[in-house]
Every structure is written in C-alpha cells, then in structure tokens.
PDB file of C-alpha atoms in Angstrom:
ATOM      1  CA  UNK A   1     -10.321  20.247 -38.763  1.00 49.00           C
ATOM      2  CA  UNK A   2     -11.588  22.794 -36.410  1.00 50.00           C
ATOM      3  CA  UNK A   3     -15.449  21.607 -37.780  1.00 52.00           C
ATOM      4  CA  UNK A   4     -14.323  17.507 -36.538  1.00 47.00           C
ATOM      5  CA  UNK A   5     -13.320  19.025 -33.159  1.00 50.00           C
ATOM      6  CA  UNK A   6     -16.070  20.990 -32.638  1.00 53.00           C
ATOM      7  CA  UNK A   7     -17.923  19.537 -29.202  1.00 55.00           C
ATOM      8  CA  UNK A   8     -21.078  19.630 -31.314  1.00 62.00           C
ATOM      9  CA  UNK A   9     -19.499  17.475 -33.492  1.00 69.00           C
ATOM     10  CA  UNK A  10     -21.622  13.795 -33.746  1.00 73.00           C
ATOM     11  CA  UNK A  11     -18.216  11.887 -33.306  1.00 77.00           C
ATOM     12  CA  UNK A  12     -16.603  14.171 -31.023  1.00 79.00           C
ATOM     13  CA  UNK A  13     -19.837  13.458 -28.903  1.00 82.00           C
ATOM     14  CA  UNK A  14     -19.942   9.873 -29.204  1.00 85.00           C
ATOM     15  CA  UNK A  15     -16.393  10.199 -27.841  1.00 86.00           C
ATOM     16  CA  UNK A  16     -17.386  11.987 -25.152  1.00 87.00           C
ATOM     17  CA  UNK A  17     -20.021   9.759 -24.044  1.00 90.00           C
ATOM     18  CA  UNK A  18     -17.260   7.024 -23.740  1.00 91.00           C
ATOM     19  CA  UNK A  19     -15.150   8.910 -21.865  1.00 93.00           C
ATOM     20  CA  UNK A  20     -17.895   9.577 -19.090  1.00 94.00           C
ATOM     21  CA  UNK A  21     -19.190   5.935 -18.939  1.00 95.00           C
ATOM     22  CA  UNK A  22     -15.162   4.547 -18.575  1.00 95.00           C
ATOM     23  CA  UNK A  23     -15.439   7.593 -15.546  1.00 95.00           C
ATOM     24  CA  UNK A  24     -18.631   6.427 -14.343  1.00 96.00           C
ATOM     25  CA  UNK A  25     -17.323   2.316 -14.420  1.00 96.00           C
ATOM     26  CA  UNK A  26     -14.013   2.978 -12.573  1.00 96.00           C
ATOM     27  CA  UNK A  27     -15.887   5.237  -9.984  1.00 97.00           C
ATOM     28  CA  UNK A  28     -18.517   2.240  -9.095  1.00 96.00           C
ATOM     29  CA  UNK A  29     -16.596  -0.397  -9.400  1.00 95.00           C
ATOM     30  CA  UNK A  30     -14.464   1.579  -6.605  1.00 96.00           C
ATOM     31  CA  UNK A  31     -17.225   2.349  -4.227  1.00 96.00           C
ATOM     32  CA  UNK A  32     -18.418  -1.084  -5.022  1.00 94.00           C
ATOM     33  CA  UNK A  33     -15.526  -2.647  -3.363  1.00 92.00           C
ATOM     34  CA  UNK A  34     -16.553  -2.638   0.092  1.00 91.00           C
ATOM     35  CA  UNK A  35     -19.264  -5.088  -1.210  1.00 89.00           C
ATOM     36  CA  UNK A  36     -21.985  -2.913   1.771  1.00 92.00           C
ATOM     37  CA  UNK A  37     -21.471   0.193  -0.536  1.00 94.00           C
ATOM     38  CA  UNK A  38     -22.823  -1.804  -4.178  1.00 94.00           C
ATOM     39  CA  UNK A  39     -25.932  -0.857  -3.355  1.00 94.00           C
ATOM     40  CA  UNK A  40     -25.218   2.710  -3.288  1.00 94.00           C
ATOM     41  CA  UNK A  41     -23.067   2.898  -5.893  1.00 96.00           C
ATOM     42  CA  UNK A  42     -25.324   1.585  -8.439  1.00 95.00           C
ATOM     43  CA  UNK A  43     -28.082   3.819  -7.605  1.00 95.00           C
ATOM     44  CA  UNK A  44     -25.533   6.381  -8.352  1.00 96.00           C
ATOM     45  CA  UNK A  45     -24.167   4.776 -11.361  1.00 96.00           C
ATOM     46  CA  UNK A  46     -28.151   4.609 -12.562  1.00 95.00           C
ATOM     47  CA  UNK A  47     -29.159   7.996 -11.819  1.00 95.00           C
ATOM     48  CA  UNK A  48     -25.510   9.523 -13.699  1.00 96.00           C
ATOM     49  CA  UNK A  49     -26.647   7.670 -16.019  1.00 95.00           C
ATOM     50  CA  UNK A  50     -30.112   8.789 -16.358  1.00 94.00           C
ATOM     51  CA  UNK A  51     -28.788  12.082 -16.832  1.00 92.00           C
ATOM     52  CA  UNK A  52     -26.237  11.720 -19.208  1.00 93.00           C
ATOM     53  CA  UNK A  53     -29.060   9.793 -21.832  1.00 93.00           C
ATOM     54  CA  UNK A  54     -31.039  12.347 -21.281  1.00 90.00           C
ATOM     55  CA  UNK A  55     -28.565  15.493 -21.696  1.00 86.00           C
ATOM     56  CA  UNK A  56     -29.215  17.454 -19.073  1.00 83.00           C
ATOM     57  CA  UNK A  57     -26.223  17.312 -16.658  1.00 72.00           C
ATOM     58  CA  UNK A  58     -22.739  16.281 -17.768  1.00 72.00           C
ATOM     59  CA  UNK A  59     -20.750  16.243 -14.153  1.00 88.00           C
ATOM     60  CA  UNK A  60     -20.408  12.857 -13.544  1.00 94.00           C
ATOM     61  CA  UNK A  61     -18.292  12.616 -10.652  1.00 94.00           C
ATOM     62  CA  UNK A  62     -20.487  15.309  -9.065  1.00 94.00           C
ATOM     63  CA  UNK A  63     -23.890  13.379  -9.735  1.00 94.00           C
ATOM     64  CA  UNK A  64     -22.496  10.120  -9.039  1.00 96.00           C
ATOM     65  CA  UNK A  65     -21.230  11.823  -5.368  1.00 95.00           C
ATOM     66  CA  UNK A  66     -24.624  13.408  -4.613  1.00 94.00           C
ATOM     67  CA  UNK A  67     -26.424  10.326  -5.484  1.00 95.00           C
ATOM     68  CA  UNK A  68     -24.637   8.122  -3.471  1.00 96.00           C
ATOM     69  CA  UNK A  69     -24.511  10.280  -0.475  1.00 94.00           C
ATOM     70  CA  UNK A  70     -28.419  10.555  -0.330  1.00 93.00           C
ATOM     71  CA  UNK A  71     -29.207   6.777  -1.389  1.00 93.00           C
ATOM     72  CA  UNK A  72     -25.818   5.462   0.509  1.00 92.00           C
ATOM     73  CA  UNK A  73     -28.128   3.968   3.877  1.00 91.00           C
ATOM     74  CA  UNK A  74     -31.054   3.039   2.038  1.00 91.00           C
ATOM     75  CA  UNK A  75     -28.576   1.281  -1.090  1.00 91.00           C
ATOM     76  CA  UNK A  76     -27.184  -1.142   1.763  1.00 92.00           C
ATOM     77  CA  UNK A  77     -30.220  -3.950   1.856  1.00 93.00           C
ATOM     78  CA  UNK A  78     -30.973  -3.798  -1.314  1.00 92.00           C
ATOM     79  CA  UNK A  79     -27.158  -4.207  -2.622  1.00 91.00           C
ATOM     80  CA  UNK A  80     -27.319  -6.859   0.118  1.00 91.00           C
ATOM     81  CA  UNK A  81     -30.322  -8.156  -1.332  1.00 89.00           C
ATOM     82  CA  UNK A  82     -28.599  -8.782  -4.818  1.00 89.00           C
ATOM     83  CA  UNK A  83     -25.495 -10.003  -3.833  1.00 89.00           C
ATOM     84  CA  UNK A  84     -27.219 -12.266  -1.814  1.00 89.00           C
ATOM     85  CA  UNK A  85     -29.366 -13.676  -4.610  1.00 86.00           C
ATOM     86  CA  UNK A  86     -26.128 -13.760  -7.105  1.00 85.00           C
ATOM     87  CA  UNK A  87     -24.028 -15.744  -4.734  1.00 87.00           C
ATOM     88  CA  UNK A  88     -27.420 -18.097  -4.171  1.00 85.00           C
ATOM     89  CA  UNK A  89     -27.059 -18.615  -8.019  1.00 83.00           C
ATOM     90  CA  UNK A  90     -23.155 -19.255  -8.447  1.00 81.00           C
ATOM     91  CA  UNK A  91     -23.247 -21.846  -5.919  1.00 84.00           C
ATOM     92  CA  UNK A  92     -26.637 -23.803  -7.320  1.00 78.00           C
ATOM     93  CA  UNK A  93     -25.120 -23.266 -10.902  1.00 77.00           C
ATOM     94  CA  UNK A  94     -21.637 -24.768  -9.499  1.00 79.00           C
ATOM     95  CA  UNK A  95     -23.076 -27.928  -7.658  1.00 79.00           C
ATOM     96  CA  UNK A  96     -25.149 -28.494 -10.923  1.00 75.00           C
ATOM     97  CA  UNK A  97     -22.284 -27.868 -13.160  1.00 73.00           C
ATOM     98  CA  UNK A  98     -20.794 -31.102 -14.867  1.00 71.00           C
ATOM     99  CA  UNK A  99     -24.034 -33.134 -14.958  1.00 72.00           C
ATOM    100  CA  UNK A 100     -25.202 -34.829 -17.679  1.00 73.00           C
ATOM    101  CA  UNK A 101     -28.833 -35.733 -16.707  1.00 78.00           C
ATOM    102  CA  UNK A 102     -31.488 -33.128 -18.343  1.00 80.00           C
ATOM    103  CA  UNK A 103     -33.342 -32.643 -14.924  1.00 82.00           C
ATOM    104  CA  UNK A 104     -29.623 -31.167 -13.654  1.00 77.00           C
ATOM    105  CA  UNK A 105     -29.915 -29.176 -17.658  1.00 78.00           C
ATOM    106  CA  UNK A 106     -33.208 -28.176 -16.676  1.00 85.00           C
ATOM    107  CA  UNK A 107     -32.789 -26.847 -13.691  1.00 85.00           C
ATOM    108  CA  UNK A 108     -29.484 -24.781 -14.778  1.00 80.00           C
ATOM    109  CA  UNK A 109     -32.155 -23.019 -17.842  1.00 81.00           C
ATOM    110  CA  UNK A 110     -34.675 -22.831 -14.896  1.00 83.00           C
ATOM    111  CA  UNK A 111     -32.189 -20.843 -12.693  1.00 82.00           C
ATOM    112  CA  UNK A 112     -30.473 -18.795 -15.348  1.00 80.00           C
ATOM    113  CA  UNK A 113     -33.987 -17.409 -16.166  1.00 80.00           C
ATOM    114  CA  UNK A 114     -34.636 -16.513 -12.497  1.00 83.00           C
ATOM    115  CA  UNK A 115     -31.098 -15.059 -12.238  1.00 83.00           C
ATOM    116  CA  UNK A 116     -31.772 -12.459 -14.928  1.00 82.00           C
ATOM    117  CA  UNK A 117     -35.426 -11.798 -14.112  1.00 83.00           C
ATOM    118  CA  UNK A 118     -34.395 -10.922 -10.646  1.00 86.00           C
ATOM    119  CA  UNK A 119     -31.309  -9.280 -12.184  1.00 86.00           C
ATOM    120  CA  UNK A 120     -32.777  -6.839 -14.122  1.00 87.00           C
ATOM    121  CA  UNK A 121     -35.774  -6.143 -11.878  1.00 90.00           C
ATOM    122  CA  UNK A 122     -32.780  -5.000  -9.828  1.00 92.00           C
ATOM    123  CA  UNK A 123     -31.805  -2.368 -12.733  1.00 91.00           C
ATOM    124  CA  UNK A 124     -35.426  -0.842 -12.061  1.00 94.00           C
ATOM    125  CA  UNK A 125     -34.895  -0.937  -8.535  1.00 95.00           C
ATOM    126  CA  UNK A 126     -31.784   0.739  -8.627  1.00 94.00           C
ATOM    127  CA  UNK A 127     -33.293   3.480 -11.168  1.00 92.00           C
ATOM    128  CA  UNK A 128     -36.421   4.508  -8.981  1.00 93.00           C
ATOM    129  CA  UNK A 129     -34.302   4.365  -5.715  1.00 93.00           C
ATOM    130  CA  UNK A 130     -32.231   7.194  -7.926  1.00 91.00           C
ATOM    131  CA  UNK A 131     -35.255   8.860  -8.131  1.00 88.00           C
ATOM    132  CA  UNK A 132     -37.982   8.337  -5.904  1.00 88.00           C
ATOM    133  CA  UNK A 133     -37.909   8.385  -1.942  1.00 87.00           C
ATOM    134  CA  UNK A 134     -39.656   5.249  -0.301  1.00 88.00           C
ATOM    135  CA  UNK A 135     -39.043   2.039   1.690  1.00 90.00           C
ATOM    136  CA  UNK A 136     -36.956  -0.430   0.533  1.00 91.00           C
ATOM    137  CA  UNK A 137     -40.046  -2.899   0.209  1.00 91.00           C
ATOM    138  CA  UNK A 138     -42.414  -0.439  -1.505  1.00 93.00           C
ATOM    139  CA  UNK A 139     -39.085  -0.057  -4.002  1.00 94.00           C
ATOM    140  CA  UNK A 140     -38.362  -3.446  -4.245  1.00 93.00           C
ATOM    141  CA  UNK A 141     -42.719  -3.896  -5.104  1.00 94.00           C
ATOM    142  CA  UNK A 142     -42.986  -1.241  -7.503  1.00 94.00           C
ATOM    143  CA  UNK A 143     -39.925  -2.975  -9.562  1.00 94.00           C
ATOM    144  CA  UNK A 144     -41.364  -5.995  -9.970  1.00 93.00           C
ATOM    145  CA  UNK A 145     -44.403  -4.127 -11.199  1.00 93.00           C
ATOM    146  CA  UNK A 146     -42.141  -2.253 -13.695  1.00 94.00           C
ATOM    147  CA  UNK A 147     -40.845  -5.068 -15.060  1.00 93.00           C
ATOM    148  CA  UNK A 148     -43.951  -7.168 -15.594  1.00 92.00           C
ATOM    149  CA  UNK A 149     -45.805  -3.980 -17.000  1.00 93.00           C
ATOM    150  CA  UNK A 150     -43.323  -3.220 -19.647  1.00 93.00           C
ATOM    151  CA  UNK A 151     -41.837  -6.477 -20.124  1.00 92.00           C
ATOM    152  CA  UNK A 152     -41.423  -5.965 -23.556  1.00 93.00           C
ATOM    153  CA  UNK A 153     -38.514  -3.421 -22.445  1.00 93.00           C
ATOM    154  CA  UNK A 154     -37.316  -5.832 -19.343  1.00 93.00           C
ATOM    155  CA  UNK A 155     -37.058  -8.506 -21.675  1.00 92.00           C
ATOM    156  CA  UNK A 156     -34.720  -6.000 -24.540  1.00 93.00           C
ATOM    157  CA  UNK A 157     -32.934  -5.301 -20.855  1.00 93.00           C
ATOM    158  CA  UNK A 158     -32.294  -9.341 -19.963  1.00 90.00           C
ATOM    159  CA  UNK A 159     -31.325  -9.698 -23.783  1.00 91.00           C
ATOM    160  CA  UNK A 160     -28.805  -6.778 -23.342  1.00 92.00           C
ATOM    161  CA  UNK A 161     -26.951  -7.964 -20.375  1.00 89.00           C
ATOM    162  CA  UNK A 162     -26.740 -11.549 -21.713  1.00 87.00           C
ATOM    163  CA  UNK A 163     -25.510 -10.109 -25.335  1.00 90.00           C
ATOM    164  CA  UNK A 164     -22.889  -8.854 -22.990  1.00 90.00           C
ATOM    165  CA  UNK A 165     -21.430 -11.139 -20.590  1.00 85.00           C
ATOM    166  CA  UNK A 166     -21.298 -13.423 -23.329  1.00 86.00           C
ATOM    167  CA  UNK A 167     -18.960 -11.057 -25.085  1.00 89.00           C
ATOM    168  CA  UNK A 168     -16.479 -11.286 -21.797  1.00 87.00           C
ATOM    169  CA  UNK A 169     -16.968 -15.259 -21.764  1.00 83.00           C
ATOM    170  CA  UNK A 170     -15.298 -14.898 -25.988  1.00 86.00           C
ATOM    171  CA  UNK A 171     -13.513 -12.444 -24.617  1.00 82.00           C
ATOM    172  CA  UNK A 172     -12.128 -13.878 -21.317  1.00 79.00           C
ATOM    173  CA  UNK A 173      -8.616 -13.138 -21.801  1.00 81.00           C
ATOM    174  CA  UNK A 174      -9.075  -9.470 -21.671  1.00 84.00           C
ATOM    175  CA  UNK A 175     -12.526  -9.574 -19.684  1.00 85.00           C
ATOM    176  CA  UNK A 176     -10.879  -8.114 -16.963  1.00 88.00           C
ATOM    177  CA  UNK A 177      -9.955  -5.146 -18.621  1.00 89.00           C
ATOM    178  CA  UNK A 178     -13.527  -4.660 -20.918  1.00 88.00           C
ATOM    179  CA  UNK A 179     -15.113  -5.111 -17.761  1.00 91.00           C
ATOM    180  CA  UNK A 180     -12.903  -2.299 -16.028  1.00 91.00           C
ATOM    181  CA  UNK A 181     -13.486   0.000 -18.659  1.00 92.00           C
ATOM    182  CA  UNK A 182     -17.349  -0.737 -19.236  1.00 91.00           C
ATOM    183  CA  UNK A 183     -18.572  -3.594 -17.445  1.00 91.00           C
ATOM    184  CA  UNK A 184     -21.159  -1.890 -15.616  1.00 93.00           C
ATOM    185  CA  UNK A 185     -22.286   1.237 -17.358  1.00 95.00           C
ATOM    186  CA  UNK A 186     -22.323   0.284 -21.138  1.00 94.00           C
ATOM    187  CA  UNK A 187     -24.789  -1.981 -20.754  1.00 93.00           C
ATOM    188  CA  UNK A 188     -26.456   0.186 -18.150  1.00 94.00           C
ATOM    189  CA  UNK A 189     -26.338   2.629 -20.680  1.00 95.00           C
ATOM    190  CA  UNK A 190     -27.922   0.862 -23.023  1.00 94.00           C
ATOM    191  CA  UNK A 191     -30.670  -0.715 -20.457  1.00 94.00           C
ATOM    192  CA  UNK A 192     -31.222   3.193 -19.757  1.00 94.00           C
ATOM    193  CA  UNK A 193     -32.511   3.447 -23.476  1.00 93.00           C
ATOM    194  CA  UNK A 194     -35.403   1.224 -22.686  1.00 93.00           C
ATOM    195  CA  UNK A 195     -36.202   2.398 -19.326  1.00 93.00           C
ATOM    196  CA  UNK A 196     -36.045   6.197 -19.685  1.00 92.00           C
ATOM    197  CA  UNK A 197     -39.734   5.695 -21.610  1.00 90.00           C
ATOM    198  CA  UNK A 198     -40.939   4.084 -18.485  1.00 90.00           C
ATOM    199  CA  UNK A 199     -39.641   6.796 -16.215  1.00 90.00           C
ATOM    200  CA  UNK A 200     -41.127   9.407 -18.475  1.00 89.00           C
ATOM    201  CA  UNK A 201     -44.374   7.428 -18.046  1.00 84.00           C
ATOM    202  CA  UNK A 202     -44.022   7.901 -14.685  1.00 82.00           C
ATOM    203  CA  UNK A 203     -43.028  11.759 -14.126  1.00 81.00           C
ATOM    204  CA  UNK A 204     -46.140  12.479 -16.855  1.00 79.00           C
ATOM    205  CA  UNK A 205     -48.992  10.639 -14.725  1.00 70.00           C
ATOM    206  CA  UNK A 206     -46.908  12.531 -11.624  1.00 61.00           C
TER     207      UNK A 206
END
C-alpha cells in the first residue's frame, strides 16, 4: 500500500498530472473571462504547461501568475487577434449552415481548414510568446514559420484538437463540465508533446 502511494509511483503520477491540468483549466478559463485577458492567460496556460511536460517546475498557480504578469500587455492583440478570427469563422460557418449546394459544402471544408491552421499556429504563438521576448508581429511571423517547418507536428496538433472537440459534440450533454475540467489544457497538453521537440530545436541552435 505504502509502495501504490508512493509519489514516485507511475499511477500516483499520472494522477497528479490530472490534478494540475484540472488547476491549470479552471485558472485560465477564469482569467480568460474578461475576453482582453485570453491572450494572457494562454501564454500562461502554455508556458505551465511547458514546464510540467518537461518536469522541471511543479507550482502551477505560481508559473501560471508569473507568466501572465510578464506576457499580460503584450497577450492583449494577439488574444484579440484570435478571438477575432474565431468569431469571423462562427458567423461565415452560421450563414453557410443549412445549405445544400456543394459550393456552400465547399466553402464550410475550405473554412474549417483555415480555422484550424490559424488555430493552431496560434498554439505556437502562444508557446514562444511564453518564452521568447519580441513584437507581436515578429511572434505572430515566426509561428507561421513553425508551423509550416514542422508541419508534420502542426498537423498531429490540428488532428488533436479536432479528436477533441468532437468528443464534446458526442459528448454535449456534459461538454460543459469536460470542458471545465480539461477543455483547454488536455489537449494543450498533449499539443505540448509535439511542440516541446521544436522548442528544444530552438534553445540548441540558441
């Protein structure tokens, strides 16, 4: 018994884990609220997450406040930036929503591609903003550079965050509640996986 609740323990770390991503979900999802603060907030909610992949910091509340305090001004536009580009989506996938005609079909696949290119080009931008000081632009650039360079891994990212909110579509009765408890950093988590090669990439040619 003692051996199972040893902290060293493969289950009784795999439990932990949960615990700190159903932390780190409540705690962006609150400093998300504002809507201004998003982009803060999931720099935060990258860079805790970052860490905890890695092993080498297990305060999440702690990294998740020092991250959004420095990245806080800077997060603003380019939270803006995806909200912006989300809402632009709902509404084009609303007016085309309920057509028959396979131009209206087409465009819908055409957009939903765009959506999650953008979407998880965001994820990167998020991540180096965690990481890196520079302009929002230059950030914003060298995203879009990630992702094309190691599409391989933005691609296993896109797949990842579809895999998921299609779970909360079968699941929409208690989406709410899976999407309280994880709906940001387990597949976050998950994305950080494929990413954390890139970063290390980047630190080695640093």
């Amino acid at each position: 018994m003692e051996k199972f609740f040893n902290s060293e323990n493969p289950v009784m770390r795999f439990l932990a884990r949960l615990v700190d991503l159903v932390i780190l979900n409540v705690i962006t999802i609150l400093y998300s609220l504002p809507l201004i603060t998003a982009g803060g907030a999931l720099t935060a909610m990258n860079y805790v997450l970052l860490h905890l992949y890695r092993e080498d910091e297990s305060y999440v509340i702690r990294m998740f406040r020092k991250s959004f305090r420095e990245n806080f001004r800077q997060g603003i536009p380019e939270g803006l930036l995806v909200l912006a580009a989300a809402a632009i989506t709902v509404v084009d996938m609303m007016a085309l929503h309920g057509s028959e005609s396979r131009t209206a079909t087409l465009m819908m696949i055409v957009i939903t591609v765009i959506a999650v290119m953008i979407f998880v080009t965001s994820v990167y931008m998020f991540a180096l903003q965690s990481r890196y000081e520079n302009t929002v632009g230059q950030t914003i650039l060298n995203a879009a550079r990630l992702a094309v360079t190691y599409l391989p891994r933005t691609a296993g990212m896109a797949v990842i965050w579809l895999i998921w909110i299609m779970i909360l579509v079968f699941l929409y009765k208690a989406a709410s509640l899976f999407f309280l408890i994880f709906g940001l950093t387990l597949p976050g988590y998950l994305c950080t996986m494929l990413y954390n090669r890139v970063f290390e990439d980047l630190e080695s040619e640093e």
